[in-house]
């Protein structure tokens, strides 16, 4: 049995893709997950499963579509992988309120990383570590330029969480 964090992309954003957390927990349990807990309303689920990450992702995406009527992408990380995201933070002195992590479906290619190396912004910073991209955004994510540029250049399927959420999910999954 492995402890996982499932990160749903694009649910409960405004009036779109509304999902009740109690229903989401029930849906996760319906595919064999145990010890299911949700954190805030933005699609963060901590759970235990006996299947691997890829199979779990597929099962969750299918069950959510069938039972809840929405089709969010689900990115899955083990508790150990999430702990490595925290320990690998390239901006340890950053204000936690201005630090965000994009969880990616797959790591950017060498060509994409080379293209991103040419991107700069006077106040924002980006660091890519495997399947995570860290953003230090001192002016806030709402006005940030680097996440948008990153998304356009990599065309990566990703979901972003603020640092406080990453820390809380690490705590809940540990």
mmCIF file of N, CA and C in Angstrom, residues 28-158:
data_model
loop_
_atom_site.group_PDB
_atom_site.id
_atom_site.type_symbol
_atom_site.label_atom_id
_atom_site.label_comp_id
_atom_site.label_asym_id
_atom_site.label_seq_id
_atom_site.Cartn_x
_atom_site.Cartn_y
_atom_site.Cartn_z
ATOM 1 N N UNK A 28 -13.139 8.389 -4.888
ATOM 2 C CA UNK A 28 -11.817 7.778 -4.691
ATOM 3 C C UNK A 28 -11.941 6.426 -3.992
ATOM 4 N N UNK A 29 -12.807 6.344 -3.014
ATOM 5 C CA UNK A 29 -13.026 5.083 -2.312
ATOM 6 C C UNK A 29 -13.624 4.030 -3.238
ATOM 7 N N UNK A 30 -14.436 4.456 -4.215
ATOM 8 C CA UNK A 30 -15.082 3.510 -5.130
ATOM 9 C C UNK A 30 -14.088 2.779 -6.030
ATOM 10 N N UNK A 31 -12.873 3.294 -6.182
ATOM 11 C CA UNK A 31 -11.851 2.624 -6.997
ATOM 12 C C UNK A 31 -10.819 1.920 -6.110
ATOM 13 N N UNK A 32 -11.170 1.729 -4.836
ATOM 14 C CA UNK A 32 -10.330 0.951 -3.946
ATOM 15 C C UNK A 32 -9.364 1.733 -3.081
ATOM 16 N N UNK A 33 -9.437 3.047 -3.117
ATOM 17 C CA UNK A 33 -8.543 3.846 -2.278
ATOM 18 C C UNK A 33 -9.050 3.854 -0.843
ATOM 19 N N UNK A 34 -8.114 3.950 0.089
ATOM 20 C CA UNK A 34 -8.459 4.006 1.508
ATOM 21 C C UNK A 34 -7.794 5.232 2.121
ATOM 22 N N UNK A 35 -8.162 5.520 3.360
ATOM 23 C CA UNK A 35 -7.596 6.660 4.086
ATOM 24 C C UNK A 35 -7.655 7.935 3.229
ATOM 25 N N UNK A 36 -8.792 8.165 2.612
ATOM 26 C CA UNK A 36 -8.977 9.281 1.690
ATOM 27 C C UNK A 36 -9.314 10.554 2.459
ATOM 28 N N UNK A 37 -8.565 11.603 2.173
ATOM 29 C CA UNK A 37 -8.822 12.916 2.772
ATOM 30 C C UNK A 37 -8.620 13.974 1.711
ATOM 31 N N UNK A 38 -9.439 15.004 1.754
ATOM 32 C CA UNK A 38 -9.266 16.120 0.832
ATOM 33 C C UNK A 38 -8.755 17.320 1.616
ATOM 34 N N UNK A 39 -8.076 18.198 0.897
ATOM 35 C CA UNK A 39 -7.576 19.421 1.516
ATOM 36 C C UNK A 39 -8.021 20.596 0.661
ATOM 37 N N UNK A 40 -8.686 21.514 1.248
ATOM 38 C CA UNK A 40 -9.351 22.673 0.648
ATOM 39 C C UNK A 40 -10.175 22.245 -0.570
ATOM 40 N N UNK A 41 -10.790 23.158 -1.225
ATOM 41 C CA UNK A 41 -11.762 22.860 -2.277
ATOM 42 C C UNK A 41 -11.166 22.813 -3.680
ATOM 43 N N UNK A 42 -9.848 22.799 -3.804
ATOM 44 C CA UNK A 42 -9.264 22.922 -5.144
ATOM 45 C C UNK A 42 -8.705 21.627 -5.714
ATOM 46 N N UNK A 43 -9.182 20.484 -5.219
ATOM 47 C CA UNK A 43 -8.802 19.229 -5.836
ATOM 48 C C UNK A 43 -7.510 18.632 -5.344
ATOM 49 N N UNK A 44 -7.328 18.587 -4.052
ATOM 50 C CA UNK A 44 -6.165 17.953 -3.439
ATOM 51 C C UNK A 44 -6.670 16.772 -2.629
ATOM 52 N N UNK A 45 -6.217 15.568 -2.993
ATOM 53 C CA UNK A 45 -6.689 14.370 -2.317
ATOM 54 C C UNK A 45 -5.484 13.562 -1.844
ATOM 55 N N UNK A 46 -5.480 13.229 -0.573
ATOM 56 C CA UNK A 46 -4.462 12.354 -0.005
ATOM 57 C C UNK A 46 -5.138 11.003 0.197
ATOM 58 N N UNK A 47 -4.486 9.934 -0.268
ATOM 59 C CA UNK A 47 -5.120 8.624 -0.213
ATOM 60 C C UNK A 47 -4.079 7.519 -0.212
ATOM 61 N N UNK A 48 -4.550 6.316 0.052
ATOM 62 C CA UNK A 48 -3.698 5.133 0.031
ATOM 63 C C UNK A 48 -4.255 4.174 -1.007
ATOM 64 N N UNK A 49 -3.352 3.550 -1.774
ATOM 65 C CA UNK A 49 -3.771 2.615 -2.809
ATOM 66 C C UNK A 49 -2.719 1.536 -2.992
ATOM 67 N N UNK A 50 -3.159 0.397 -3.491
ATOM 68 C CA UNK A 50 -2.233 -0.710 -3.757
ATOM 69 C C UNK A 50 -1.760 -0.728 -5.204
ATOM 70 N N UNK A 51 -2.287 0.160 -6.046
ATOM 71 C CA UNK A 51 -1.891 0.172 -7.461
ATOM 72 C C UNK A 51 -0.842 1.258 -7.703
ATOM 73 N N UNK A 52 -0.150 1.166 -8.805
ATOM 74 C CA UNK A 52 0.871 2.146 -9.164
ATOM 75 C C UNK A 52 0.269 3.476 -9.585
ATOM 76 N N UNK A 53 1.132 4.482 -9.697
ATOM 77 C CA UNK A 53 0.703 5.852 -10.005
ATOM 78 C C UNK A 53 -0.093 5.950 -11.300
ATOM 79 N N UNK A 54 0.392 5.331 -12.377
ATOM 80 C CA UNK A 54 -0.270 5.447 -13.675
ATOM 81 C C UNK A 54 -1.656 4.806 -13.650
ATOM 82 N N UNK A 55 -1.744 3.630 -13.059
ATOM 83 C CA UNK A 55 -3.042 2.952 -12.980
ATOM 84 C C UNK A 55 -4.005 3.726 -12.085
ATOM 85 N N UNK A 56 -3.494 4.257 -10.987
ATOM 86 C CA UNK A 56 -4.325 5.056 -10.089
ATOM 87 C C UNK A 56 -4.851 6.285 -10.809
ATOM 88 N N UNK A 57 -3.981 6.965 -11.532
ATOM 89 C CA UNK A 57 -4.405 8.154 -12.274
ATOM 90 C C UNK A 57 -5.544 7.817 -13.229
ATOM 91 N N UNK A 58 -5.383 6.761 -14.009
ATOM 92 C CA UNK A 58 -6.426 6.365 -14.957
ATOM 93 C C UNK A 58 -7.735 6.018 -14.270
ATOM 94 N N UNK A 59 -7.637 5.276 -13.172
ATOM 95 C CA UNK A 59 -8.845 4.885 -12.438
ATOM 96 C C UNK A 59 -9.563 6.106 -11.882
ATOM 97 N N UNK A 60 -8.800 7.053 -11.328
ATOM 98 C CA UNK A 60 -9.418 8.256 -10.766
ATOM 99 C C UNK A 60 -10.047 9.118 -11.856
ATOM 100 N N UNK A 61 -9.342 9.317 -12.955
ATOM 101 C CA UNK A 61 -9.904 10.137 -14.038
ATOM 102 C C UNK A 61 -11.196 9.534 -14.574
ATOM 103 N N UNK A 62 -11.215 8.216 -14.763
ATOM 104 C CA UNK A 62 -12.427 7.558 -15.261
ATOM 105 C C UNK A 62 -13.569 7.646 -14.265
ATOM 106 N N UNK A 63 -13.290 7.352 -13.010
ATOM 107 C CA UNK A 63 -14.341 7.369 -11.989
ATOM 108 C C UNK A 63 -14.888 8.775 -11.776
ATOM 109 N N UNK A 64 -14.024 9.774 -11.778
ATOM 110 C CA UNK A 64 -14.491 11.158 -11.603
ATOM 111 C C UNK A 64 -15.393 11.560 -12.766
ATOM 112 N N UNK A 65 -15.004 11.195 -13.977
ATOM 113 C CA UNK A 65 -15.829 11.517 -15.142
ATOM 114 C C UNK A 65 -17.185 10.818 -15.057
ATOM 115 N N UNK A 66 -17.176 9.528 -14.727
ATOM 116 C CA UNK A 66 -18.416 8.754 -14.675
ATOM 117 C C UNK A 66 -19.321 9.170 -13.522
ATOM 118 N N UNK A 67 -18.739 9.357 -12.342
ATOM 119 C CA UNK A 67 -19.553 9.582 -11.151
ATOM 120 C C UNK A 67 -19.845 11.048 -10.864
ATOM 121 N N UNK A 68 -18.939 11.935 -11.265
ATOM 122 C CA UNK A 68 -19.106 13.347 -10.920
ATOM 123 C C UNK A 68 -19.380 14.233 -12.132
ATOM 124 N N UNK A 69 -19.229 13.687 -13.324
ATOM 125 C CA UNK A 69 -19.577 14.424 -14.533
ATOM 126 C C UNK A 69 -18.599 15.509 -14.949
ATOM 127 N N UNK A 70 -17.387 15.480 -14.431
ATOM 128 C CA UNK A 70 -16.348 16.421 -14.862
ATOM 129 C C UNK A 70 -15.121 15.611 -15.268
ATOM 130 N N UNK A 71 -14.265 16.205 -16.090
ATOM 131 C CA UNK A 71 -13.106 15.487 -16.605
ATOM 132 C C UNK A 71 -11.801 16.240 -16.324
ATOM 133 N N UNK A 72 -11.441 16.372 -15.060
ATOM 134 C CA UNK A 72 -10.172 17.039 -14.782
ATOM 135 C C UNK A 72 -9.002 16.077 -15.012
ATOM 136 N N UNK A 73 -7.878 16.628 -15.419
ATOM 137 C CA UNK A 73 -6.659 15.827 -15.423
ATOM 138 C C UNK A 73 -6.289 15.588 -13.964
ATOM 139 N N UNK A 74 -5.763 14.411 -13.687
ATOM 140 C CA UNK A 74 -5.333 14.069 -12.333
ATOM 141 C C UNK A 74 -3.846 13.750 -12.400
ATOM 142 N N UNK A 75 -3.065 14.481 -11.648
ATOM 143 C CA UNK A 75 -1.634 14.200 -11.547
ATOM 144 C C UNK A 75 -1.386 13.581 -10.182
ATOM 145 N N UNK A 76 -0.620 12.504 -10.147
ATOM 146 C CA UNK A 76 -0.427 11.730 -8.929
ATOM 147 C C UNK A 76 1.046 11.748 -8.539
ATOM 148 N N UNK A 77 1.285 11.949 -7.251
ATOM 149 C CA UNK A 77 2.629 11.857 -6.690
ATOM 150 C C UNK A 77 2.565 10.994 -5.434
ATOM 151 N N UNK A 78 3.605 10.200 -5.229
ATOM 152 C CA UNK A 78 3.681 9.450 -3.969
ATOM 153 C C UNK A 78 4.036 10.431 -2.859
ATOM 154 N N UNK A 79 3.814 10.002 -1.631
ATOM 155 C CA UNK A 79 4.199 10.836 -0.491
ATOM 156 C C UNK A 79 5.698 11.114 -0.533
ATOM 157 N N UNK A 80 6.487 10.116 -0.916
ATOM 158 C CA UNK A 80 7.941 10.296 -0.998
ATOM 159 C C UNK A 80 8.315 11.304 -2.096
ATOM 160 N N UNK A 81 7.629 11.235 -3.223
ATOM 161 C CA UNK A 81 7.899 12.200 -4.300
ATOM 162 C C UNK A 81 7.549 13.614 -3.855
ATOM 163 N N UNK A 82 6.447 13.756 -3.142
ATOM 164 C CA UNK A 82 6.057 15.083 -2.667
ATOM 165 C C UNK A 82 7.055 15.599 -1.639
ATOM 166 N N UNK A 83 7.533 14.727 -0.772
ATOM 167 C CA UNK A 83 8.555 15.135 0.200
ATOM 168 C C UNK A 83 9.824 15.591 -0.523
ATOM 169 N N UNK A 84 10.155 14.937 -1.633
ATOM 170 C CA UNK A 84 11.325 15.336 -2.422
ATOM 171 C C UNK A 84 11.117 16.702 -3.079
ATOM 172 N N UNK A 85 9.889 17.028 -3.433
ATOM 173 C CA UNK A 85 9.585 18.359 -3.969
ATOM 174 C C UNK A 85 9.912 19.413 -2.915
ATOM 175 N N UNK A 86 9.531 19.150 -1.692
ATOM 176 C CA UNK A 86 9.795 20.102 -0.602
ATOM 177 C C UNK A 86 11.297 20.205 -0.339
ATOM 178 N N UNK A 87 11.972 19.076 -0.215
ATOM 179 C CA UNK A 87 13.406 19.124 0.090
ATOM 180 C C UNK A 87 14.225 19.673 -1.069
ATOM 181 N N UNK A 88 13.689 19.583 -2.292
ATOM 182 C CA UNK A 88 14.400 20.081 -3.464
ATOM 183 C C UNK A 88 14.090 21.518 -3.824
ATOM 184 N N UNK A 89 13.410 22.232 -2.953
ATOM 185 C CA UNK A 89 13.038 23.628 -3.217
ATOM 186 C C UNK A 89 14.281 24.467 -3.557
ATOM 187 N N UNK A 90 14.347 24.996 -4.777
ATOM 188 C CA UNK A 90 15.510 25.796 -5.161
ATOM 189 C C UNK A 90 15.470 27.227 -4.619
ATOM 190 N N UNK A 91 14.367 27.607 -3.988
ATOM 191 C CA UNK A 91 14.209 28.961 -3.451
ATOM 192 C C UNK A 91 13.893 28.906 -1.953
ATOM 193 N N UNK A 92 14.791 28.361 -1.145
ATOM 194 C CA UNK A 92 14.471 28.154 0.274
ATOM 195 C C UNK A 92 14.243 29.449 1.052
ATOM 196 N N UNK A 93 14.737 30.561 0.569
ATOM 197 C CA UNK A 93 14.554 31.836 1.286
ATOM 198 C C UNK A 93 13.347 32.629 0.779
ATOM 199 N N UNK A 94 12.645 32.082 -0.193
ATOM 200 C CA UNK A 94 11.498 32.787 -0.767
ATOM 201 C C UNK A 94 10.360 32.876 0.246
ATOM 202 N N UNK A 95 9.624 33.963 0.155
ATOM 203 C CA UNK A 95 8.417 34.120 0.955
ATOM 204 C C UNK A 95 7.441 33.013 0.526
ATOM 205 N N UNK A 96 6.988 32.163 1.450
ATOM 206 C CA UNK A 96 6.075 31.073 1.071
ATOM 207 C C UNK A 96 4.810 31.557 0.358
ATOM 208 N N UNK A 97 4.391 32.776 0.610
ATOM 209 C CA UNK A 97 3.201 33.312 -0.050
ATOM 210 C C UNK A 97 3.444 33.592 -1.533
ATOM 211 N N UNK A 98 4.704 33.609 -1.941
ATOM 212 C CA UNK A 98 5.035 33.931 -3.327
ATOM 213 C C UNK A 98 5.771 32.805 -4.037
ATOM 214 N N UNK A 99 5.669 31.603 -3.481
ATOM 215 C CA UNK A 99 6.310 30.436 -4.072
ATOM 216 C C UNK A 99 5.229 29.460 -4.518
ATOM 217 N N UNK A 100 5.351 28.974 -5.755
ATOM 218 C CA UNK A 100 4.371 28.057 -6.325
ATOM 219 C C UNK A 100 5.100 26.911 -7.015
ATOM 220 N N UNK A 101 4.422 25.770 -7.091
ATOM 221 C CA UNK A 101 4.973 24.612 -7.787
ATOM 222 C C UNK A 101 3.965 24.155 -8.828
ATOM 223 N N UNK A 102 4.450 23.996 -10.061
ATOM 224 C CA UNK A 102 3.648 23.394 -11.117
ATOM 225 C C UNK A 102 4.020 21.918 -11.176
ATOM 226 N N UNK A 103 3.042 21.067 -10.977
ATOM 227 C CA UNK A 103 3.241 19.625 -11.086
ATOM 228 C C UNK A 103 2.935 19.250 -12.525
ATOM 229 N N UNK A 104 3.907 18.682 -13.200
ATOM 230 C CA UNK A 104 3.821 18.414 -14.632
ATOM 231 C C UNK A 104 3.543 16.945 -14.910
ATOM 232 N N UNK A 105 2.851 16.690 -15.999
ATOM 233 C CA UNK A 105 2.602 15.310 -16.413
ATOM 234 C C UNK A 105 3.916 14.631 -16.796
ATOM 235 N N UNK A 106 4.781 15.362 -17.460
ATOM 236 C CA UNK A 106 6.091 14.825 -17.816
ATOM 237 C C UNK A 106 7.121 15.940 -17.783
ATOM 238 N N UNK A 107 8.360 15.556 -17.609
ATOM 239 C CA UNK A 107 9.440 16.538 -17.543
ATOM 240 C C UNK A 107 9.627 17.199 -18.908
ATOM 241 N N UNK A 108 9.960 18.476 -18.921
ATOM 242 C CA UNK A 108 10.253 19.149 -20.190
ATOM 243 C C UNK A 108 11.460 18.503 -20.877
ATOM 244 N N UNK A 109 11.474 18.574 -22.185
ATOM 245 C CA UNK A 109 12.591 18.029 -22.949
ATOM 246 C C UNK A 109 13.807 18.939 -22.804
ATOM 247 N N UNK A 110 14.944 18.437 -23.224
ATOM 248 C CA UNK A 110 16.175 19.238 -23.185
ATOM 249 C C UNK A 110 16.015 20.491 -24.048
ATOM 250 N N UNK A 111 15.370 20.359 -25.191
ATOM 251 C CA UNK A 111 15.158 21.521 -26.068
ATOM 252 C C UNK A 111 14.249 22.552 -25.404
ATOM 253 N N UNK A 112 13.213 22.103 -24.731
ATOM 254 C CA UNK A 112 12.322 23.030 -24.031
ATOM 255 C C UNK A 112 13.057 23.733 -22.896
ATOM 256 N N UNK A 113 13.872 22.985 -22.174
ATOM 257 C CA UNK A 113 14.638 23.592 -21.080
ATOM 258 C C UNK A 113 15.626 24.618 -21.620
ATOM 259 N N UNK A 114 16.246 24.327 -22.752
ATOM 260 C CA UNK A 114 17.181 25.284 -23.361
ATOM 261 C C UNK A 114 16.428 26.546 -23.775
ATOM 262 N N UNK A 115 15.240 26.382 -24.322
ATOM 263 C CA UNK A 115 14.412 27.520 -24.714
ATOM 264 C C UNK A 115 14.027 28.353 -23.492
ATOM 265 N N UNK A 116 13.706 27.687 -22.395
ATOM 266 C CA UNK A 116 13.324 28.387 -21.168
ATOM 267 C C UNK A 116 14.502 29.110 -20.524
ATOM 268 N N UNK A 117 15.708 28.598 -20.736
ATOM 269 C CA UNK A 117 16.894 29.225 -20.147
ATOM 270 C C UNK A 117 17.083 30.653 -20.655
ATOM 271 N N UNK A 118 16.534 30.934 -21.823
ATOM 272 C CA UNK A 118 16.648 32.271 -22.410
ATOM 273 C C UNK A 118 15.616 33.242 -21.862
ATOM 274 N N UNK A 119 14.627 32.725 -21.121
ATOM 275 C CA UNK A 119 13.541 33.553 -20.599
ATOM 276 C C UNK A 119 13.971 34.171 -19.276
ATOM 277 N N UNK A 120 13.731 35.450 -19.145
ATOM 278 C CA UNK A 120 14.003 36.095 -17.865
ATOM 279 C C UNK A 120 12.940 37.142 -17.592
ATOM 280 N N UNK A 121 12.814 37.468 -16.347
ATOM 281 C CA UNK A 121 11.883 38.498 -15.898
ATOM 282 C C UNK A 121 12.571 39.200 -14.742
ATOM 283 N N UNK A 122 12.438 40.513 -14.632
ATOM 284 C CA UNK A 122 13.204 41.240 -13.617
ATOM 285 C C UNK A 122 12.982 40.775 -12.179
ATOM 286 N N UNK A 123 11.772 40.330 -11.833
ATOM 287 C CA UNK A 123 11.515 39.973 -10.439
ATOM 288 C C UNK A 123 11.159 38.501 -10.240
ATOM 289 N N UNK A 124 10.797 37.799 -11.286
ATOM 290 C CA UNK A 124 10.329 36.422 -11.153
ATOM 291 C C UNK A 124 11.453 35.431 -11.446
ATOM 292 N N UNK A 125 11.346 34.260 -10.802
ATOM 293 C CA UNK A 125 12.333 33.210 -11.038
ATOM 294 C C UNK A 125 11.636 31.880 -11.288
ATOM 295 N N UNK A 126 12.273 31.061 -12.113
ATOM 296 C CA UNK A 126 11.779 29.745 -12.474
ATOM 297 C C UNK A 126 12.912 28.744 -12.321
ATOM 298 N N UNK A 127 12.601 27.585 -11.771
ATOM 299 C CA UNK A 127 13.556 26.476 -11.714
ATOM 300 C C UNK A 127 12.777 25.190 -11.969
ATOM 301 N N UNK A 128 13.273 24.378 -12.883
ATOM 302 C CA UNK A 128 12.624 23.111 -13.209
ATOM 303 C C UNK A 128 13.454 21.982 -12.623
ATOM 304 N N UNK A 129 12.772 21.109 -11.909
ATOM 305 C CA UNK A 129 13.402 19.933 -11.307
ATOM 306 C C UNK A 129 12.570 18.718 -11.701
ATOM 307 N N UNK A 130 12.950 18.056 -12.768
ATOM 308 C CA UNK A 130 12.208 16.877 -13.219
ATOM 309 C C UNK A 130 10.803 17.229 -13.650
ATOM 310 N N UNK A 131 9.820 16.669 -12.959
ATOM 311 C CA UNK A 131 8.415 16.900 -13.319
ATOM 312 C C UNK A 131 7.765 17.991 -12.476
ATOM 313 N N UNK A 132 8.590 18.860 -11.897
ATOM 314 C CA UNK A 132 8.070 20.011 -11.168
ATOM 315 C C UNK A 132 8.776 21.278 -11.620
ATOM 316 N N UNK A 133 8.004 22.344 -11.690
ATOM 317 C CA UNK A 133 8.561 23.665 -11.983
ATOM 318 C C UNK A 133 8.231 24.559 -10.799
ATOM 319 N N UNK A 134 9.242 25.175 -10.247
ATOM 320 C CA UNK A 134 9.096 26.065 -9.093
ATOM 321 C C UNK A 134 9.092 27.510 -9.605
ATOM 322 N N UNK A 135 8.168 28.294 -9.114
ATOM 323 C CA UNK A 135 8.066 29.702 -9.497
ATOM 324 C C UNK A 135 8.157 30.570 -8.254
ATOM 325 N N UNK A 136 9.104 31.498 -8.251
ATOM 326 C CA UNK A 136 9.156 32.533 -7.213
ATOM 327 C C UNK A 136 8.567 33.770 -7.845
ATOM 328 N N UNK A 137 7.415 34.201 -7.323
ATOM 329 C CA UNK A 137 6.626 35.269 -7.936
ATOM 330 C C UNK A 137 6.322 36.354 -6.905
ATOM 331 N N UNK A 138 7.272 37.262 -6.670
ATOM 332 C CA UNK A 138 7.098 38.252 -5.601
ATOM 333 C C UNK A 138 5.923 39.202 -5.796
ATOM 334 N N UNK A 139 5.447 39.359 -7.027
ATOM 335 C CA UNK A 139 4.294 40.232 -7.275
ATOM 336 C C UNK A 139 2.980 39.453 -7.305
ATOM 337 N N UNK A 140 3.035 38.173 -6.958
ATOM 338 C CA UNK A 140 1.837 37.344 -6.941
ATOM 339 C C UNK A 140 1.636 36.607 -8.244
ATOM 340 N N UNK A 141 0.865 35.529 -8.186
ATOM 341 C CA UNK A 141 0.646 34.704 -9.373
ATOM 342 C C UNK A 141 -0.317 35.367 -10.354
ATOM 343 N N UNK A 142 -1.183 36.229 -9.860
ATOM 344 C CA UNK A 142 -2.176 36.870 -10.724
ATOM 345 C C UNK A 142 -1.579 37.742 -11.809
ATOM 346 N N UNK A 143 -0.445 38.353 -11.545
ATOM 347 C CA UNK A 143 0.206 39.235 -12.521
ATOM 348 C C UNK A 143 1.479 38.624 -13.110
ATOM 349 N N UNK A 144 1.749 37.401 -12.740
ATOM 350 C CA UNK A 144 3.010 36.766 -13.122
ATOM 351 C C UNK A 144 3.083 36.496 -14.628
ATOM 352 N N UNK A 145 4.281 36.599 -15.155
ATOM 353 C CA UNK A 145 4.535 36.349 -16.572
ATOM 354 C C UNK A 145 5.159 34.970 -16.815
ATOM 355 N N UNK A 146 6.075 34.541 -15.941
ATOM 356 C CA UNK A 146 6.807 33.295 -16.187
ATOM 357 C C UNK A 146 5.918 32.044 -16.269
ATOM 358 N N UNK A 147 4.907 31.874 -15.423
ATOM 359 C CA UNK A 147 4.078 30.671 -15.570
ATOM 360 C C UNK A 147 3.397 30.591 -16.944
ATOM 361 N N UNK A 148 2.936 31.724 -17.427
ATOM 362 C CA UNK A 148 2.287 31.751 -18.743
ATOM 363 C C UNK A 148 3.284 31.402 -19.848
ATOM 364 N N UNK A 149 4.466 32.001 -19.796
ATOM 365 C CA UNK A 149 5.509 31.717 -20.788
ATOM 366 C C UNK A 149 5.911 30.246 -20.715
ATOM 367 N N UNK A 150 6.082 29.731 -19.505
ATOM 368 C CA UNK A 150 6.432 28.328 -19.305
ATOM 369 C C UNK A 150 5.396 27.425 -19.973
ATOM 370 N N UNK A 151 4.140 27.682 -19.716
ATOM 371 C CA UNK A 151 3.064 26.870 -20.290
ATOM 372 C C UNK A 151 3.039 26.911 -21.804
ATOM 373 N N UNK A 152 3.223 28.105 -22.369
ATOM 374 C CA UNK A 152 3.229 28.238 -23.839
ATOM 375 C C UNK A 152 4.395 27.499 -24.474
ATOM 376 N N UNK A 153 5.549 27.601 -23.856
ATOM 377 C CA UNK A 153 6.754 27.019 -24.466
ATOM 378 C C UNK A 153 6.863 25.511 -24.260
ATOM 379 N N UNK A 154 6.340 25.012 -23.164
ATOM 380 C CA UNK A 154 6.446 23.568 -22.926
ATOM 381 C C UNK A 154 5.183 22.822 -23.351
ATOM 382 N N UNK A 155 4.061 23.532 -23.412
ATOM 383 C CA UNK A 155 2.758 22.908 -23.685
ATOM 384 C C UNK A 155 2.496 21.743 -22.729
ATOM 385 N N UNK A 156 3.009 21.897 -21.519
ATOM 386 C CA UNK A 156 2.916 20.829 -20.527
ATOM 387 C C UNK A 156 1.559 20.810 -19.846
ATOM 388 N N UNK A 157 1.032 19.608 -19.645
ATOM 389 C CA UNK A 157 -0.139 19.447 -18.795
ATOM 390 C C UNK A 157 0.359 19.611 -17.371
ATOM 391 N N UNK A 158 -0.211 20.563 -16.657
ATOM 392 C CA UNK A 158 0.281 20.869 -15.313
ATOM 393 C C UNK A 158 -0.851 21.380 -14.438
#
